[in-house]
Coordinates of N, CA, C and O in Angstrom, one line a residue:
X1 N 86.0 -43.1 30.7 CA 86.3 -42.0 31.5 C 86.0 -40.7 30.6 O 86.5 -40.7 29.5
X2 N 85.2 -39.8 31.0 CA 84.6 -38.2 30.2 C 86.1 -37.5 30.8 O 86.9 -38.1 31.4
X3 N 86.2 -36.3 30.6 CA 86.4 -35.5 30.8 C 86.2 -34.2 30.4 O 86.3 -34.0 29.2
X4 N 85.7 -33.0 31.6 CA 85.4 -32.2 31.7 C 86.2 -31.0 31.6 O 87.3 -31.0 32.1
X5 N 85.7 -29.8 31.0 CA 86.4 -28.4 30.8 C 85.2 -27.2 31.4 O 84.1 -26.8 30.9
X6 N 85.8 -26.9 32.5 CA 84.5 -26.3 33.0 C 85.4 -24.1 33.1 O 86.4 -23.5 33.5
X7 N 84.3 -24.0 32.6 CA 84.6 -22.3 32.7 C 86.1 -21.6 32.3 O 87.0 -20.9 32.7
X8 N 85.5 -22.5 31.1 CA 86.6 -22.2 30.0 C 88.2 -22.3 29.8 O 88.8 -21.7 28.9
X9 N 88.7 -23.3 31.1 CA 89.4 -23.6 31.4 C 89.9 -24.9 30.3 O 89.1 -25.9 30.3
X10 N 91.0 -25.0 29.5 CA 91.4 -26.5 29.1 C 92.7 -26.9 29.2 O 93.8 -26.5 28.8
X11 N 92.4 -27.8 29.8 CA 93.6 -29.3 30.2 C 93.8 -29.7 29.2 O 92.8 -29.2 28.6
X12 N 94.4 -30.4 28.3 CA 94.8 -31.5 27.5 C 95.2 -32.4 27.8 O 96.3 -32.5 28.3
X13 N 94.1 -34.0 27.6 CA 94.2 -35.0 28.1 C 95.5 -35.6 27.3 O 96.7 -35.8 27.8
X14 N 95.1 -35.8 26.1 CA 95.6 -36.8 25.0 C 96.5 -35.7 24.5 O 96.2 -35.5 23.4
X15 N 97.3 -35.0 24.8 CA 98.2 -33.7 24.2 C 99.2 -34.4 23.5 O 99.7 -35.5 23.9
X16 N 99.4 -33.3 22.1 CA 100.7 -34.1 21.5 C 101.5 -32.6 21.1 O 101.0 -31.8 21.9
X17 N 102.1 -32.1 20.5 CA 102.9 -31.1 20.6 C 103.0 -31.4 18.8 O 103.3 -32.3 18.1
X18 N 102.5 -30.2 18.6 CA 102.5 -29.8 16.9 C 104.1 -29.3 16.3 O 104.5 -28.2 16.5
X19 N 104.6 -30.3 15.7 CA 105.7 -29.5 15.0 C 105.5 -28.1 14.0 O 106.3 -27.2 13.8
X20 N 104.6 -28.2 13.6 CA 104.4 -26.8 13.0 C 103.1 -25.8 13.4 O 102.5 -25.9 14.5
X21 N 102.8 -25.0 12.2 CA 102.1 -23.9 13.2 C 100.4 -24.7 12.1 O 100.2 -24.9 11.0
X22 N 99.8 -24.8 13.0 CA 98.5 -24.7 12.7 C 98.1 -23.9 11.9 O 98.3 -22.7 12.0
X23 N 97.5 -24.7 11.0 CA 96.5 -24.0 9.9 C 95.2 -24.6 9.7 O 94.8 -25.7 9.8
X24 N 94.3 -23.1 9.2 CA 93.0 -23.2 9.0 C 92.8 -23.3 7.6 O 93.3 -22.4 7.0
X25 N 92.2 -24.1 6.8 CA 91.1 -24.0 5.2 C 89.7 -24.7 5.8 O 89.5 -25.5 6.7
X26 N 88.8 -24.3 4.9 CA 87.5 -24.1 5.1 C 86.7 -24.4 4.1 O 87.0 -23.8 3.1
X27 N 85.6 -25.4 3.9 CA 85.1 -25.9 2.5 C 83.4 -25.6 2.9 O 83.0 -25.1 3.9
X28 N 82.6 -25.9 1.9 CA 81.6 -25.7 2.3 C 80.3 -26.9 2.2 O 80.5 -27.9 1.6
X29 N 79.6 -26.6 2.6 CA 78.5 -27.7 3.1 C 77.5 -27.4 2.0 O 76.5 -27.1 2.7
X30 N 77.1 -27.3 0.7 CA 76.1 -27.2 0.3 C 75.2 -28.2 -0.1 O 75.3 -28.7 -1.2
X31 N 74.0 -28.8 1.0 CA 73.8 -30.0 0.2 C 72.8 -30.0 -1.3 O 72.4 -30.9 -2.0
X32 N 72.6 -29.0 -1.2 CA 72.0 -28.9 -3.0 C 72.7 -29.2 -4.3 O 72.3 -29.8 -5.3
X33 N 74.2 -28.7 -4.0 CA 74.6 -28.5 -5.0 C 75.7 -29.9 -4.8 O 76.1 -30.5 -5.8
X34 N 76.3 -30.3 -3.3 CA 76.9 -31.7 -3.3 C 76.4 -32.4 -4.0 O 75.2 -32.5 -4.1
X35 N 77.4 -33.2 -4.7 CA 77.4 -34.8 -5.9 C 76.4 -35.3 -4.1 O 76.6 -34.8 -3.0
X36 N 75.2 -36.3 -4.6 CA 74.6 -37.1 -3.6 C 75.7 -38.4 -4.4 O 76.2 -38.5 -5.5
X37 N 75.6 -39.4 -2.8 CA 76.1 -40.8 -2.5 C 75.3 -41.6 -2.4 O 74.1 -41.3 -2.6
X38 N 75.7 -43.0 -2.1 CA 74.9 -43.8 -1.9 C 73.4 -43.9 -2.0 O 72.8 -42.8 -2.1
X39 N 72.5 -45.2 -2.1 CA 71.4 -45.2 -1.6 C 71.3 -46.4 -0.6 O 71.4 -47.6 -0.6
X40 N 71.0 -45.6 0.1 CA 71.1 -47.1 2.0 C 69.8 -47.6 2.1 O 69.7 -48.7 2.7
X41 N 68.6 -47.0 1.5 CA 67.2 -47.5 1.4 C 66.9 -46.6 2.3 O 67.3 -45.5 1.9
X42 N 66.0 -46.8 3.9 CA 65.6 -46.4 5.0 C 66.7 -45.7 5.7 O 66.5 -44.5 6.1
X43 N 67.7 -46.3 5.9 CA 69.0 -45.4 6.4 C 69.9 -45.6 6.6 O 70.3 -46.8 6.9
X44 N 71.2 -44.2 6.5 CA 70.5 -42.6 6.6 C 69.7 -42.5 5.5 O 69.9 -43.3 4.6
X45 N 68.7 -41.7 5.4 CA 67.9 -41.3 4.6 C 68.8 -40.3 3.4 O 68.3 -39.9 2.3
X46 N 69.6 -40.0 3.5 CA 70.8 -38.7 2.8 C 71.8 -38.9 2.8 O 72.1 -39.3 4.0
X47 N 72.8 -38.9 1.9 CA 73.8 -39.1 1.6 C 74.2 -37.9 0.7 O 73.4 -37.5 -0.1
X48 N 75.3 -37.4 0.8 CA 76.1 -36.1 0.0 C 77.6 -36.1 -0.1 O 78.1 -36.0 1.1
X49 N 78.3 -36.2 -0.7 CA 79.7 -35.7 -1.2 C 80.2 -34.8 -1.5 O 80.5 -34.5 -2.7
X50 N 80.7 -33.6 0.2 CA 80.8 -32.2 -0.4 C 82.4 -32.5 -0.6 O 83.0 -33.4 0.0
X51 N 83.0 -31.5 -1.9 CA 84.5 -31.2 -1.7 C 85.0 -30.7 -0.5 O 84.4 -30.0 0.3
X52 N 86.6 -31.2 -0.3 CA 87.1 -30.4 0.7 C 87.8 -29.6 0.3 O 87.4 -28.9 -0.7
X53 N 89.2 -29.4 1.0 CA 90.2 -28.9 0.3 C 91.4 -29.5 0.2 O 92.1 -29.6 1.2
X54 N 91.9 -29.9 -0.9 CA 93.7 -30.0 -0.9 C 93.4 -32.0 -1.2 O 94.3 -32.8 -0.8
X55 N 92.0 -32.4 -1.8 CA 92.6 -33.8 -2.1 C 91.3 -34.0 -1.0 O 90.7 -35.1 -1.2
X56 N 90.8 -33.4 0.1 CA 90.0 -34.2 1.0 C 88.2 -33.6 0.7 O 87.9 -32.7 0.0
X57 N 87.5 -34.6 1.4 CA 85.8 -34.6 1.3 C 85.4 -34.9 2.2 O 86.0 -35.7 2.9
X58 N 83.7 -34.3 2.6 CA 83.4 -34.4 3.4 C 82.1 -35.8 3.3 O 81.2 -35.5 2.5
X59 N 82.0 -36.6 3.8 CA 81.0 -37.2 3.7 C 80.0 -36.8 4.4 O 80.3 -36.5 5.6
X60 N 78.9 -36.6 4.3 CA 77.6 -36.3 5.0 C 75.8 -37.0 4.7 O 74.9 -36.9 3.9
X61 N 76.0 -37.4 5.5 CA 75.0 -38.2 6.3 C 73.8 -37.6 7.1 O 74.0 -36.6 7.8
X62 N 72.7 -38.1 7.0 CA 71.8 -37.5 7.5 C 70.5 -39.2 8.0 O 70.2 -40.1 7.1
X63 N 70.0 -39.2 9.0 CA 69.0 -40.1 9.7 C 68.4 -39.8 10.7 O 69.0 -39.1 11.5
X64 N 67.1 -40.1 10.8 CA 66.3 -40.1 12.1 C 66.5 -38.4 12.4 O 66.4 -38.2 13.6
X65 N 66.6 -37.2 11.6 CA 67.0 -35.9 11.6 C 68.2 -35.7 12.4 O 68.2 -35.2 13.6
X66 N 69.2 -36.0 12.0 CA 70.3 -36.4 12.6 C 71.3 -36.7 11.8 O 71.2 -37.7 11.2
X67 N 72.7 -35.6 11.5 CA 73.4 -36.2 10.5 C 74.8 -36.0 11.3 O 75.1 -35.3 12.3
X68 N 75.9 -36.8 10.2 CA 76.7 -37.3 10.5 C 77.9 -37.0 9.8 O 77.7 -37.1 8.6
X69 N 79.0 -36.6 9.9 CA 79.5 -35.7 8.7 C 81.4 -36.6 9.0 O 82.0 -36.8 10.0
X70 N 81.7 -36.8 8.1 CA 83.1 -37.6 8.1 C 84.3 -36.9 6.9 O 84.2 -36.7 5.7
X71 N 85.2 -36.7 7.7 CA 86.3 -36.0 6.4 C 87.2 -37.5 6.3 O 87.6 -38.4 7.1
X72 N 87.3 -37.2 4.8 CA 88.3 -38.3 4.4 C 88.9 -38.0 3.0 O 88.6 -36.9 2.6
X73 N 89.8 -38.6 2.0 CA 90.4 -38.2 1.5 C 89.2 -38.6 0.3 O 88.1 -39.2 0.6
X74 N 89.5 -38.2 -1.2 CA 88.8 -37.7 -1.5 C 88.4 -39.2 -2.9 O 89.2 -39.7 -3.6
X75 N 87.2 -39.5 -2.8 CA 86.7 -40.8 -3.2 C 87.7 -41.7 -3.0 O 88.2 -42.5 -3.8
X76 N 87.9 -41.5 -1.5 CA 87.6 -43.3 -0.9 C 86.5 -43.6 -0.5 O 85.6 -42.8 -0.7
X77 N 86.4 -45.2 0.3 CA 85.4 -45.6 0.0 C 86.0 -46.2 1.8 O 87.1 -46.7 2.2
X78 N 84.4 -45.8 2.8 CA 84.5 -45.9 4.1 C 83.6 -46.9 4.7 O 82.6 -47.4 4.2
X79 N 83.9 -47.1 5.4 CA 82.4 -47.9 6.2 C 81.9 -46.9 6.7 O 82.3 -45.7 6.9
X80 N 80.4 -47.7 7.1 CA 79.8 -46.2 7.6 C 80.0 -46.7 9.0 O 79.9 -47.9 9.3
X81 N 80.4 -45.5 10.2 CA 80.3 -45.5 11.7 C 79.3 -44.2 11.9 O 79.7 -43.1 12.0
X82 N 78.0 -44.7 12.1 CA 77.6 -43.3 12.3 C 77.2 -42.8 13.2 O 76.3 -43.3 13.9
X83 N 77.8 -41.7 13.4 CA 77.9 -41.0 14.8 C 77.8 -39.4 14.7 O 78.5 -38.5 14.2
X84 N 76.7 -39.3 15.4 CA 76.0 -38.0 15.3 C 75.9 -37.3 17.3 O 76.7 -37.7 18.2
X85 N 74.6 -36.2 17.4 CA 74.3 -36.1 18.5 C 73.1 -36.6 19.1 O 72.3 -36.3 18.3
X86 N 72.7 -37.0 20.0 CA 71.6 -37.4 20.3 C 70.2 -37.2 20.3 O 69.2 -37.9 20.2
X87 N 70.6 -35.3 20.4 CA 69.4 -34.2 19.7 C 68.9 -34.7 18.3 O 69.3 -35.7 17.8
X88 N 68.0 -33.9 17.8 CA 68.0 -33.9 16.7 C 69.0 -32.6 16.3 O 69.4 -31.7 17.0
X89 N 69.0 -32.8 15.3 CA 70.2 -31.8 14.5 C 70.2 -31.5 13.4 O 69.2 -31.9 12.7
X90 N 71.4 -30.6 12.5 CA 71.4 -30.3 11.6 C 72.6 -29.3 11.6 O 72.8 -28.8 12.7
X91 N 73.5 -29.0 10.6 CA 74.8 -29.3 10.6 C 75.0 -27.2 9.7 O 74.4 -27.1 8.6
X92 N 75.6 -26.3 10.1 CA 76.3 -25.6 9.5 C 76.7 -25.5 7.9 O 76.9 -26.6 7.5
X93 N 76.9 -24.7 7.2 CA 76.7 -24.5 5.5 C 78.3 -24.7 5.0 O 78.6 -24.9 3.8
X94 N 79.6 -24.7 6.3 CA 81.3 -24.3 6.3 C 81.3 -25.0 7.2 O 80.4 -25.1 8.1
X95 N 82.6 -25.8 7.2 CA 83.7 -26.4 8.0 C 84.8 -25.8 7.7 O 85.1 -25.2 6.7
X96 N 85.3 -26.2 9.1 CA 86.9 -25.6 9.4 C 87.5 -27.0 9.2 O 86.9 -28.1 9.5
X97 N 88.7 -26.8 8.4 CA 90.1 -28.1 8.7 C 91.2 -27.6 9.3 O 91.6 -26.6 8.7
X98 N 92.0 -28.0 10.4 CA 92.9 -28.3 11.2 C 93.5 -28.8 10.7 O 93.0 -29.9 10.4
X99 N 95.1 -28.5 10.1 CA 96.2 -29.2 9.7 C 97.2 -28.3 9.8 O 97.0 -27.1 10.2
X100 N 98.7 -28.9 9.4 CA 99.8 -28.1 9.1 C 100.2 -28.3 7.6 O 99.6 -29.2 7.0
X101 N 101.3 -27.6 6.7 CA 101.9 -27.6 5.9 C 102.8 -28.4 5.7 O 103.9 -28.1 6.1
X102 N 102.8 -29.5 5.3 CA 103.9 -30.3 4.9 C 104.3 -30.8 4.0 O 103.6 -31.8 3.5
X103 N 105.5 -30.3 3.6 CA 106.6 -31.0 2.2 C 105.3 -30.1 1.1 O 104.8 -30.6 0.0
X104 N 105.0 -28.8 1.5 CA 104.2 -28.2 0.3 C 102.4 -28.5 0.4 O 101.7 -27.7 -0.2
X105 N 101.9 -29.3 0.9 CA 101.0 -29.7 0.8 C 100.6 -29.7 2.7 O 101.3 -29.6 3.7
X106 N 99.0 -29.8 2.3 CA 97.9 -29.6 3.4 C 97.9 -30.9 4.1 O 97.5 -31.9 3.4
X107 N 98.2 -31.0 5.3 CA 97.6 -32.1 5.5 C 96.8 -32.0 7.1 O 97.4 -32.0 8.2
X108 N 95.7 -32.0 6.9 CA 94.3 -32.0 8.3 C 94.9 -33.4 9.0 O 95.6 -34.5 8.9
X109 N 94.3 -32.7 9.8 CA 94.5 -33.7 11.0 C 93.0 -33.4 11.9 O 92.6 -34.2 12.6
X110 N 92.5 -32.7 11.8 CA 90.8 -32.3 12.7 C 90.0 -31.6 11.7 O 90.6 -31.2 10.7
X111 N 88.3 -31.3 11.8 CA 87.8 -31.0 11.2 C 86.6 -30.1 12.2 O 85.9 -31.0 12.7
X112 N 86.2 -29.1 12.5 CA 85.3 -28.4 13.5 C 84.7 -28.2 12.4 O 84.8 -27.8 11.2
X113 N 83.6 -28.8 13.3 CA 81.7 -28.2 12.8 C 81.1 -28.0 13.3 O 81.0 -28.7 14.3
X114 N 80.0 -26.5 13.1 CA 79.0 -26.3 13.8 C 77.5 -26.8 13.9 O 76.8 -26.2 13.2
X115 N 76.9 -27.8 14.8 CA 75.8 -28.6 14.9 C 74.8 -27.6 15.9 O 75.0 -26.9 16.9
X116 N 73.7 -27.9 14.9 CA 72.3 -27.0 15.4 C 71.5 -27.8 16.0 O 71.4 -28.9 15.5
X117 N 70.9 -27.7 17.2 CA 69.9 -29.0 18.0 C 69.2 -28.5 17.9 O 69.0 -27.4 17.4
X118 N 68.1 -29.4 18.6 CA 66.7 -29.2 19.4 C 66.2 -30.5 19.8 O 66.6 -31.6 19.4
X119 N 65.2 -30.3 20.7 CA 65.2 -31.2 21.5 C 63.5 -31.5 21.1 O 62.7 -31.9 21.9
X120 N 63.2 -31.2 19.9 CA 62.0 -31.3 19.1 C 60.4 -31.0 20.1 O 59.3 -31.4 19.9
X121 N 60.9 -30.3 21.3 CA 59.9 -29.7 21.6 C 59.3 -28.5 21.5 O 58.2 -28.1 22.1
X122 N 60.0 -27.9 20.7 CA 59.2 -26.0 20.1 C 59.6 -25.4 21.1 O 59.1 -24.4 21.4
X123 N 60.7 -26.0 22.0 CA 60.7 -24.3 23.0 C 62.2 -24.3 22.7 O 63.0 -25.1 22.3
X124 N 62.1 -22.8 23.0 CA 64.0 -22.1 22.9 C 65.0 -22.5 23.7 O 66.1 -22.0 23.5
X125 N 64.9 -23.2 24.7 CA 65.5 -23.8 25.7 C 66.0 -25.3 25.2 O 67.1 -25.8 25.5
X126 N 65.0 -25.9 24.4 CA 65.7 -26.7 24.0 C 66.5 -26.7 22.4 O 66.7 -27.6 21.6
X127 N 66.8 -25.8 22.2 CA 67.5 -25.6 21.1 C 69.5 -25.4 21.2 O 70.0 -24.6 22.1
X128 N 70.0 -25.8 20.7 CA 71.9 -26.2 21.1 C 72.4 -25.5 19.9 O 71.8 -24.9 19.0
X129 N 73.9 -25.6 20.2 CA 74.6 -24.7 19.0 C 76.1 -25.2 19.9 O 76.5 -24.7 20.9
X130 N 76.6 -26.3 19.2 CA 77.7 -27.6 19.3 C 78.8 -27.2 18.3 O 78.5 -26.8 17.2
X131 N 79.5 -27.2 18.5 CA 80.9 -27.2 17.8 C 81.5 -28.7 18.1 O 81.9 -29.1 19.2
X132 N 81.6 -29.6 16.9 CA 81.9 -30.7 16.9 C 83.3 -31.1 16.1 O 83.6 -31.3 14.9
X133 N 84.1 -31.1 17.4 CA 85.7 -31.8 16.6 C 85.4 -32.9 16.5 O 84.9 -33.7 17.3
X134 N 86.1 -33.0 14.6 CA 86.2 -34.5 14.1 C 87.8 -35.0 14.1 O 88.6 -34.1 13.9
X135 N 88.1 -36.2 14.3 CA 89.5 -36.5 14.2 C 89.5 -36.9 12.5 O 88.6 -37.5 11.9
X136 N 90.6 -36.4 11.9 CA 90.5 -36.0 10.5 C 91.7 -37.7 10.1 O 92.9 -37.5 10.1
X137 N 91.2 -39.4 9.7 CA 92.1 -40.1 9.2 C 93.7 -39.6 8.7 O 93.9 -38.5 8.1
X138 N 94.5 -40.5 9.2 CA 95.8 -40.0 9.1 C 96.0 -41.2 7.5 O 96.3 -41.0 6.4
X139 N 95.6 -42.3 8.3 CA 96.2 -42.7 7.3 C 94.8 -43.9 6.5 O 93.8 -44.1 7.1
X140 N 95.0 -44.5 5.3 CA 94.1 -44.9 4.3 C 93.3 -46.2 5.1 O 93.9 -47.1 5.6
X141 N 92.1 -46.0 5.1 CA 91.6 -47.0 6.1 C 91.1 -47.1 7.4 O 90.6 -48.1 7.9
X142 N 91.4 -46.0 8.1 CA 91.6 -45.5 9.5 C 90.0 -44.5 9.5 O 89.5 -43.9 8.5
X143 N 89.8 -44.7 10.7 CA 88.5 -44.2 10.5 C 87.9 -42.9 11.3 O 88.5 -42.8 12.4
X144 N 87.0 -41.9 11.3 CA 87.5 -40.8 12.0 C 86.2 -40.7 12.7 O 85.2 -41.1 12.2
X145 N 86.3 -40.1 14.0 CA 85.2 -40.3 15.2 C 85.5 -38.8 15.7 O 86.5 -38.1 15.6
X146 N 84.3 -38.4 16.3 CA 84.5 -37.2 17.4 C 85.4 -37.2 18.5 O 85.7 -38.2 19.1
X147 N 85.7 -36.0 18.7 CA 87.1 -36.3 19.6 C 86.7 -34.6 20.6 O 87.4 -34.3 21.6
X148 N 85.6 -33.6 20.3 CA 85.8 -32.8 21.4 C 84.0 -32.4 20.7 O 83.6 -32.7 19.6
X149 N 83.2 -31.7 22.1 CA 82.4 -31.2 21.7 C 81.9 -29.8 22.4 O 81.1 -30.2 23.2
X150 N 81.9 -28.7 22.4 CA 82.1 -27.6 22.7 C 80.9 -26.9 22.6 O 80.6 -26.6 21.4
X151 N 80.2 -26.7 23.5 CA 79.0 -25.5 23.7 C 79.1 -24.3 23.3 O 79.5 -23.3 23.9
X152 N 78.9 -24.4 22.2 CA 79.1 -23.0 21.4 C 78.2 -21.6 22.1 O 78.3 -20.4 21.9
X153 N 77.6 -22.1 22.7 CA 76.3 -21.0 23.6 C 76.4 -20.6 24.9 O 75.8 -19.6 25.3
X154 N 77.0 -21.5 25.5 CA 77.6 -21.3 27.0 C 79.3 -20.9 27.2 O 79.7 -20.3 28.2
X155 N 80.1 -21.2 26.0 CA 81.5 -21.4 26.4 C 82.0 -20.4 26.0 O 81.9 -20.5 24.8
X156 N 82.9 -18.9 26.4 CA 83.6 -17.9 25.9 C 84.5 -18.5 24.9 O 84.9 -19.6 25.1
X157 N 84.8 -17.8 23.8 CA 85.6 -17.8 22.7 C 85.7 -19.4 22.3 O 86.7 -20.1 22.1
X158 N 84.3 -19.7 22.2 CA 84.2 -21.6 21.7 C 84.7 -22.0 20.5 O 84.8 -23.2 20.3
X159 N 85.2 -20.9 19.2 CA 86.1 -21.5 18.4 C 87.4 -21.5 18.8 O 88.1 -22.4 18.3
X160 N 87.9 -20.8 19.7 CA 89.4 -21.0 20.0 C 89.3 -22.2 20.4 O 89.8 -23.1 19.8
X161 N 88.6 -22.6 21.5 CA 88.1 -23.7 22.7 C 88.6 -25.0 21.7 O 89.6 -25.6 22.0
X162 N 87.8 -25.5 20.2 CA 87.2 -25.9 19.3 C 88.5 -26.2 18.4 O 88.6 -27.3 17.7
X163 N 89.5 -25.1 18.5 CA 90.6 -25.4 17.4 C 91.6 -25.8 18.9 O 92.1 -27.0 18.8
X164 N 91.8 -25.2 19.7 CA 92.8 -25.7 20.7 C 92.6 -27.5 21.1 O 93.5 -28.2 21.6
X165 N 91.5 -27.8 20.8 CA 91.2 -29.5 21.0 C 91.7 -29.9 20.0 O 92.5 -30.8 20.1
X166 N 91.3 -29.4 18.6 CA 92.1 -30.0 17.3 C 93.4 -29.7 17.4 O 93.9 -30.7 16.8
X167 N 94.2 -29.2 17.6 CA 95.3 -29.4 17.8 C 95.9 -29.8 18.9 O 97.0 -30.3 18.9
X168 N 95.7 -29.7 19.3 CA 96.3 -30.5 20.5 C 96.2 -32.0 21.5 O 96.9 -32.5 22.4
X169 N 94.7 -32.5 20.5 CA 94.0 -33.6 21.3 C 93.5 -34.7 19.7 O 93.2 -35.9 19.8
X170 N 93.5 -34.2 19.0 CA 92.8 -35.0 17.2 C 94.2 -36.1 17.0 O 94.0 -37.3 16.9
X171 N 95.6 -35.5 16.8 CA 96.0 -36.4 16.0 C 96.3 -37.4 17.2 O 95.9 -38.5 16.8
X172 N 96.8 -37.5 18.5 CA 97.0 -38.8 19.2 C 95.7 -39.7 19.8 O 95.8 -40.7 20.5
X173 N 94.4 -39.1 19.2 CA 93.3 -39.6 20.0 C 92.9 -41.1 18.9 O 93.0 -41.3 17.7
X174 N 92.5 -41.9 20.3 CA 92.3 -43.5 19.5 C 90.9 -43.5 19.3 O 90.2 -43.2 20.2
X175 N 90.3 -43.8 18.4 CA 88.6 -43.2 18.2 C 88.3 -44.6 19.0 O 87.4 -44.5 19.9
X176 N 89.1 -46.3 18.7 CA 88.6 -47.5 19.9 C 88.7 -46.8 21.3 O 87.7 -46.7 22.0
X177 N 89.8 -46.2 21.6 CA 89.5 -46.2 23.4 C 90.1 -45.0 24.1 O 90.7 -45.0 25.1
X178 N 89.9 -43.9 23.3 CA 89.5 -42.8 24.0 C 88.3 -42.3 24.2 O 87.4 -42.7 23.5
X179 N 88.1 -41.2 25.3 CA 86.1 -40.7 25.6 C 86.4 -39.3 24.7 O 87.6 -38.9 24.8
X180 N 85.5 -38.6 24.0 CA 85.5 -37.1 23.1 C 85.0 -36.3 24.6 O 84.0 -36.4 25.3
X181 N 86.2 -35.4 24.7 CA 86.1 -34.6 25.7 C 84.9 -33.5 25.5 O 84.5 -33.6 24.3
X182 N 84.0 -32.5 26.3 CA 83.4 -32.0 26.3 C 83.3 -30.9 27.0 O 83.1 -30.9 28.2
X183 N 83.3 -30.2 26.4 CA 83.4 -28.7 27.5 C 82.4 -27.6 27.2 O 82.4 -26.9 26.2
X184 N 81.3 -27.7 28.5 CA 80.0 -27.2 28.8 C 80.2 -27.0 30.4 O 80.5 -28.0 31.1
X185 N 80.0 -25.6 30.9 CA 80.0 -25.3 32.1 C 78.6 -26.0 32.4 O 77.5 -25.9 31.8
X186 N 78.8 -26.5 33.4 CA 77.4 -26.8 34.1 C 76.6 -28.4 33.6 O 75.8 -29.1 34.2
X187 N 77.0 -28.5 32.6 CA 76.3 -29.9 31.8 C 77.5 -31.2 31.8 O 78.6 -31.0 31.5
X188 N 77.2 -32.0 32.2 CA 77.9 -33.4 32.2 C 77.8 -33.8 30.8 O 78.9 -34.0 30.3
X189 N 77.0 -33.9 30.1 CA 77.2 -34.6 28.4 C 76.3 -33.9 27.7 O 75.2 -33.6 28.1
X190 N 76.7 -33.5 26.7 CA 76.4 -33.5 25.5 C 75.5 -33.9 24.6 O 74.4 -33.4 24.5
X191 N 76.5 -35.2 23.8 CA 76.1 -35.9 23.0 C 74.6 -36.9 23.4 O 74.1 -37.7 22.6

């Protein structure tokens, strides 16, 4: 089952109620200067290890022009689930992390990124601009999947849109059998 957010309207399917106040930190995407990972052979063709913040990292992934970006705690060691957009793509230079303060310490629970499309045909119409909530592992082992995807081009105020899903829809969402909501006036999917 999808569900829809149309004209800027959002429901909360999977709602959980935050005991504290949401907070934002922010790391950055450099793949020049990220430690590279693995070598997979043919694919993904790229592998990178940006820092996060507060103990976490971003894995990032790239195939078929197409990359994949996973927050997790910081050199562990994941399977890969790789899960990107269907466009071709390419991923923003900053991420936002979604967490609260607790016992002194950061702890995320979502991760919003901004994903660049095209639909590799040279026209402007087919070019996207995605805000992709990640569900940020709670705990060691657990694995983290998209959980909202937000039209950054069509949707009024698509970062509020973008953090109101990370909080309120990331930490109860089951990456096995829930659908990553999407909210695009006028478009049925996304991904």
């Amino acid at each position: 089952m999808r569900h829809f957010i149309i004209a800027g309207v959002f429901v909360a399917v999977f709602a959980t109620t935050a005991s504290a106040q949401p907070v934002s930190k922010y790391s950055d995407i450099d793949l020049e200067a990220c430690p590279k990972g693995q070598d997979f052979g043919d694919e993904p063709a790229y592998e990178a290890i940006c820092p996060g913040p507060d103990g976490w990292e971003l894995r990032v992934m790239e195939g078929d022009l197409r990359f994949w970006v996973e927050p997790r705690r910081a050199g562990e060691q994941t399977e890969m689930h790789f899960q990107t957009l269907s466009a071709f793509n390419n991923v923003n230079s900053k991420a936002e992390w979604r967490g609260e303060i607790a016992a002194g310490s950061f702890e995320p629970y979502a991760m919003i990124l901004r994903y660049f499309t095209d639909s590799g045909m040279g026209e402007e119409s087919g070019k996207g601009n995605v805000l992709v909530v990640t569900k940020v592992p709670a705990t060691p082992g657990e694995r983290s999947c998209h959980v909202g995807y937000v039209d950054a081009r069509a949707v009024e105020n698509a970062n509020e849109v973008a953090q109101q899903i990370a909080d309120t829809t990331a930490d109860g969402f089951d990456c096995e059998s829930h659908t990553a909501l999407t909210v695009a006036p006028g478009q049925p999917d996304l991904p």
